[in-house]
Short mmCIF file of N, CA and C in Angstrom, two decimals:
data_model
loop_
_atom_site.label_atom_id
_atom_site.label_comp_id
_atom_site.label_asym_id
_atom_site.label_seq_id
_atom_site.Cartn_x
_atom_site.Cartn_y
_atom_site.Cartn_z
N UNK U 2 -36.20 -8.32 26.19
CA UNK U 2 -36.32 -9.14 25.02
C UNK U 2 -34.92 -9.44 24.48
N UNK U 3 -34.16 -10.65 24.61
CA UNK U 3 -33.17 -11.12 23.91
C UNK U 3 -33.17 -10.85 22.38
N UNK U 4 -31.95 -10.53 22.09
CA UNK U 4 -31.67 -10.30 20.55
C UNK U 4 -31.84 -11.69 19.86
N UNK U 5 -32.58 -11.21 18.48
CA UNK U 5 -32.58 -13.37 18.05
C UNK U 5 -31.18 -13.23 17.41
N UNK U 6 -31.09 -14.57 16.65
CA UNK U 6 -29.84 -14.61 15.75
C UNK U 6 -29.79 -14.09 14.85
N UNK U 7 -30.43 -13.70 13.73
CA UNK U 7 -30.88 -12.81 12.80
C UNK U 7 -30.09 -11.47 12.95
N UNK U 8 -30.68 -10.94 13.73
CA UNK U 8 -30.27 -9.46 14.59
C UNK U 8 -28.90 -9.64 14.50
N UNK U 9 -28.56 -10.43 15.38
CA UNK U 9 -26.82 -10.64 16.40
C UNK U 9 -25.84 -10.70 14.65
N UNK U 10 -26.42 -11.47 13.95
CA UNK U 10 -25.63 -11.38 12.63
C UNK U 10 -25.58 -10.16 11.63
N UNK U 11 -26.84 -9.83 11.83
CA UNK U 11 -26.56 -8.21 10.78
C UNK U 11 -25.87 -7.15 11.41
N UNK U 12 -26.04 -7.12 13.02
CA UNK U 12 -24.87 -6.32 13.52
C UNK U 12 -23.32 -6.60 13.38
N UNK U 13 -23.02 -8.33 13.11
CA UNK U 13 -22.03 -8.16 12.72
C UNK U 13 -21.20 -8.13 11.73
N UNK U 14 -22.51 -7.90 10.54
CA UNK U 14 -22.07 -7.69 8.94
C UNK U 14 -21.76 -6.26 9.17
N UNK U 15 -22.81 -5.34 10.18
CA UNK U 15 -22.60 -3.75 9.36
C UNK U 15 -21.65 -3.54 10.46
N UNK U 16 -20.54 -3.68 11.51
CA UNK U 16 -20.14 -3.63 12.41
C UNK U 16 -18.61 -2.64 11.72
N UNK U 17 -18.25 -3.41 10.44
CA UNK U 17 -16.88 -3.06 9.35
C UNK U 17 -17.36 -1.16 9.50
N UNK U 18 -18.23 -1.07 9.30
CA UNK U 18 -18.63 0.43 9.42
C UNK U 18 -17.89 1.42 10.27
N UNK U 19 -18.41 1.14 11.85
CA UNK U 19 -17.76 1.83 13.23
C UNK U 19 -15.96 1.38 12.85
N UNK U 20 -15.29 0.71 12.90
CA UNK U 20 -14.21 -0.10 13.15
C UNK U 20 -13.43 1.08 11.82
N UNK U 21 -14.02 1.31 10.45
CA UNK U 21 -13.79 2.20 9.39
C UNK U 21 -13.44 3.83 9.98
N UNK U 22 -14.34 3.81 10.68
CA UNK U 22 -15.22 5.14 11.23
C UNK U 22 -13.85 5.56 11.63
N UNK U 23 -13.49 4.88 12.89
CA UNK U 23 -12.49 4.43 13.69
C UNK U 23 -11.13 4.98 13.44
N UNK U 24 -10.77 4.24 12.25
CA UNK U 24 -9.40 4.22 11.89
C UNK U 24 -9.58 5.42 11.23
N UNK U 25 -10.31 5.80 10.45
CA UNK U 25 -10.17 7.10 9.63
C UNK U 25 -10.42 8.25 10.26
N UNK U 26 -10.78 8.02 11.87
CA UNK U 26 -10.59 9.34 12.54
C UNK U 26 -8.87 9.66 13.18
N UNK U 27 -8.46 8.39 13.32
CA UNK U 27 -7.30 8.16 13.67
C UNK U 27 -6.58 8.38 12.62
N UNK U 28 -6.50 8.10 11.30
CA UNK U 28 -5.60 8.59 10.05
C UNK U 28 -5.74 9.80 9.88
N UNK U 29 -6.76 10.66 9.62
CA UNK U 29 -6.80 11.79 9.19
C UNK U 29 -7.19 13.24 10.25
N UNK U 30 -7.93 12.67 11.30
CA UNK U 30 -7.77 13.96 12.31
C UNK U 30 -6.60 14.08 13.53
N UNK U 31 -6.50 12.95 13.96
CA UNK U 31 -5.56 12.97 14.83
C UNK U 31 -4.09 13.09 14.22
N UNK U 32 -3.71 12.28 13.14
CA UNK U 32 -2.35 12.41 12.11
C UNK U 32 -1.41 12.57 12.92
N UNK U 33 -0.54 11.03 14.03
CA UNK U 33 0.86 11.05 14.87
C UNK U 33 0.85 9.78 14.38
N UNK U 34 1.84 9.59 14.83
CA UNK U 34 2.80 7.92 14.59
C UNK U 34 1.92 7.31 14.70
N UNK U 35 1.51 6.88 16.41
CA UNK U 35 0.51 6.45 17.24
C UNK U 35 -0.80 6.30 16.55
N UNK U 36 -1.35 7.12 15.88
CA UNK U 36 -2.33 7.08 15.33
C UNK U 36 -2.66 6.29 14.29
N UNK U 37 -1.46 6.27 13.21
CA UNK U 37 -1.55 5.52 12.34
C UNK U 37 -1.28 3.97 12.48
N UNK U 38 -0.51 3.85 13.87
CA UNK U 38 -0.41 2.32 14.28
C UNK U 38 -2.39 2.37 15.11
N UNK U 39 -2.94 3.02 15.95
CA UNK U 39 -3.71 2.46 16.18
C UNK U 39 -5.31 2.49 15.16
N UNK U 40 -4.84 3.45 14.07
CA UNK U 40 -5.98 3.11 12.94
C UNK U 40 -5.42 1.73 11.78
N UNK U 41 -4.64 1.61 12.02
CA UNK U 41 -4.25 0.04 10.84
C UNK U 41 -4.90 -1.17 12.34
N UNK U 42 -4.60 -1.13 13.46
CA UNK U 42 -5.33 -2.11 14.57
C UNK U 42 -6.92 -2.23 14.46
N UNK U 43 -7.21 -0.34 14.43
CA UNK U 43 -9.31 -0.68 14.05
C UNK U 43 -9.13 -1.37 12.75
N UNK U 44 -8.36 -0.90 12.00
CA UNK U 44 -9.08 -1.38 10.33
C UNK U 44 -8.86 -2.82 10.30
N UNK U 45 -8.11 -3.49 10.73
CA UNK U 45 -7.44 -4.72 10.84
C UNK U 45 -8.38 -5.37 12.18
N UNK U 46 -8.51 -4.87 13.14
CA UNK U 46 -10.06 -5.40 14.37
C UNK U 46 -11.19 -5.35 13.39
N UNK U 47 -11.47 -4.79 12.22
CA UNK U 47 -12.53 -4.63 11.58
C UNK U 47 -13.40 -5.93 10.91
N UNK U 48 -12.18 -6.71 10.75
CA UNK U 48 -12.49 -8.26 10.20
C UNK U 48 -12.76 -9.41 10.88
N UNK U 49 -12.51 -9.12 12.26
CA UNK U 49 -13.33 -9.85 12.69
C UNK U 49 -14.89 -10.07 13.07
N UNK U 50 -15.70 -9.65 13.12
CA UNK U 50 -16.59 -9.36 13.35
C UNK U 50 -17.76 -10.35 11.96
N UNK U 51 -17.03 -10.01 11.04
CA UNK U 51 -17.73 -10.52 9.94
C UNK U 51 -17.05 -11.62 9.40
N UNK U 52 -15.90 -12.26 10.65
CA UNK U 52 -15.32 -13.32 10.25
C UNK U 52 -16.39 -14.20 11.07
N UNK U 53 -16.58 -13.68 12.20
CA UNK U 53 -17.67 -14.72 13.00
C UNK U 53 -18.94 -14.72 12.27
N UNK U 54 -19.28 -13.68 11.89
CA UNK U 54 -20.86 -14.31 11.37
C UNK U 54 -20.64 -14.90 10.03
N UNK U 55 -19.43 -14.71 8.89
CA UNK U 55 -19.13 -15.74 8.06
C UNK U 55 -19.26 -16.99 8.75
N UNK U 56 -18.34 -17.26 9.94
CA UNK U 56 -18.73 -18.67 10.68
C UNK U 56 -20.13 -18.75 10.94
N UNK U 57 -20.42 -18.13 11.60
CA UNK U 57 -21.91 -18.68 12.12
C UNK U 57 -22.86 -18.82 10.50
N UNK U 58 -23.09 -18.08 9.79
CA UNK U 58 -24.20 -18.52 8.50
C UNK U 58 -22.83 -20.16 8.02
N UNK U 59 -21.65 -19.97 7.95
CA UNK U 59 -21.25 -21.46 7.40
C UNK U 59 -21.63 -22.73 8.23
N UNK U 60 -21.49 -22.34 9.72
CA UNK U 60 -21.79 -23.54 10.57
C UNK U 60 -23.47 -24.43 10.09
N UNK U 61 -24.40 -23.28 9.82
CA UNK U 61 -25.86 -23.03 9.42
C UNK U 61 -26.08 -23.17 8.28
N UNK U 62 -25.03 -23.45 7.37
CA UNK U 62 -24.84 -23.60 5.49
C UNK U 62 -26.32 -22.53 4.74
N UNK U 63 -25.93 -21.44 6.03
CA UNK U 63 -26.94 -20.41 5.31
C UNK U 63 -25.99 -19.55 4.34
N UNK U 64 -26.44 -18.35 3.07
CA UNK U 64 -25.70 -17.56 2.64
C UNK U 64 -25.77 -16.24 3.52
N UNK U 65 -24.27 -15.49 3.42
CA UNK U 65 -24.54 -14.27 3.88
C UNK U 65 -25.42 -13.32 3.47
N UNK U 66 -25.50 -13.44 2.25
CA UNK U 66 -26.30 -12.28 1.53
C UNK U 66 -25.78 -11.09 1.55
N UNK U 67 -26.42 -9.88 1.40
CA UNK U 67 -26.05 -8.64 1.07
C UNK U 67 -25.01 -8.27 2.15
N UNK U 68 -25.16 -8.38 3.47
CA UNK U 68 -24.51 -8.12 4.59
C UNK U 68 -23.00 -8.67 4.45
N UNK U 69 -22.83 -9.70 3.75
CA UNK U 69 -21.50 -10.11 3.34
C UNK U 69 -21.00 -9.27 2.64
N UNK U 70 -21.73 -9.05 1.55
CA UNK U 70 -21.22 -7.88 0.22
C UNK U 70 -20.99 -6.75 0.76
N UNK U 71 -21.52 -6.11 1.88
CA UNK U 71 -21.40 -4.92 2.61
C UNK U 71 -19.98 -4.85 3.14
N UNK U 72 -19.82 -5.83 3.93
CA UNK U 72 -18.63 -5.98 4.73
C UNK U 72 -17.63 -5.92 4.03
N UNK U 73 -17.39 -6.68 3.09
CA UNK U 73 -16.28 -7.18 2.54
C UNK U 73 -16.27 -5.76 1.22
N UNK U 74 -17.11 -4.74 0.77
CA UNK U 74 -16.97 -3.96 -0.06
C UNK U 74 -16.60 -3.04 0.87
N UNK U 75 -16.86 -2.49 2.18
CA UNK U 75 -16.31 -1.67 2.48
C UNK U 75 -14.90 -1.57 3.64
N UNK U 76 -14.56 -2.90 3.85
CA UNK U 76 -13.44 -3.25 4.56
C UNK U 76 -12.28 -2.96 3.08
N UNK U 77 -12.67 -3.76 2.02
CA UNK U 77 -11.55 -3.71 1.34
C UNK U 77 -11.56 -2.40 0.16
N UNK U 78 -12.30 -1.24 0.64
CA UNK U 78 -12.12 0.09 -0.17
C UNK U 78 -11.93 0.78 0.70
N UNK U 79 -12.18 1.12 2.03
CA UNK U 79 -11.24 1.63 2.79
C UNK U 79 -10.03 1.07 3.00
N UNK U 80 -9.75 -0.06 3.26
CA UNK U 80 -8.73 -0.54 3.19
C UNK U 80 -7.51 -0.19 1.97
N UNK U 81 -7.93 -0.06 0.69
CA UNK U 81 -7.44 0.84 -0.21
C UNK U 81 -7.15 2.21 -0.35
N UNK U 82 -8.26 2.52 0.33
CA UNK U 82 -7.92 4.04 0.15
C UNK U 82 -7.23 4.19 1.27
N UNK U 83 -7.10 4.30 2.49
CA UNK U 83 -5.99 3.95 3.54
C UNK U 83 -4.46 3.52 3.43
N UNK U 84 -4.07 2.61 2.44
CA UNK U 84 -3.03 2.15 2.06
C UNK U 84 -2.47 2.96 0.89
N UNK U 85 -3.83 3.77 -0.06
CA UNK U 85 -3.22 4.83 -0.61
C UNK U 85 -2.78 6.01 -0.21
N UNK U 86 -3.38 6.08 1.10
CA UNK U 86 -2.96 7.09 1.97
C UNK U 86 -1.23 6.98 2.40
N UNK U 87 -1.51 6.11 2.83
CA UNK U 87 -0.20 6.15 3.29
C UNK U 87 1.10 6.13 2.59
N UNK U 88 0.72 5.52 1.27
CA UNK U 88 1.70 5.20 0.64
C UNK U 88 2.83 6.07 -0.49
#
């Protein structure tokens, strides 16, 4: 059974999740140079995902809905707390 479109898009609203997951295993358990360059790459790979299905619901002049609010609330509070990390 093929995934519909529906599906293919909410995986790539909650997708910011893993990509989070990601970098914050790399910031805080692993803790080398290396690490912190390749957890700013997940957190920063993290936006895409919900840049395409922003495209795809705009191509479709559908709204994202909650799945937008998801993405974008937890890309840019990890993203904060990460940058407070470091800083």
């Amino acid at each position: 059974m093929a995934p519909t479109r529906e599906t293919v898009i909410r995986n790539l609203w909650a997708s910011p999740g893993l990509f989070v997951t990601a970098a914050l295993i790399a910031f805080v358990v692993v803790r080398s140079d290396t690490a912190d360059r390749v957890g700013w790459a997940f957190y920063f790979a993290g936006w895409l995902p919900p840049a395409a299905a922003l495209a795809l619901c705009a191509s479709r002049k559908e709204s994202p809905g909650v799945g937008g609010a998801y993405a974008l609330v937890v890309l840019l509070g990890f993203g904060l707390l990460f940058w407070l990390n470091h800083a």
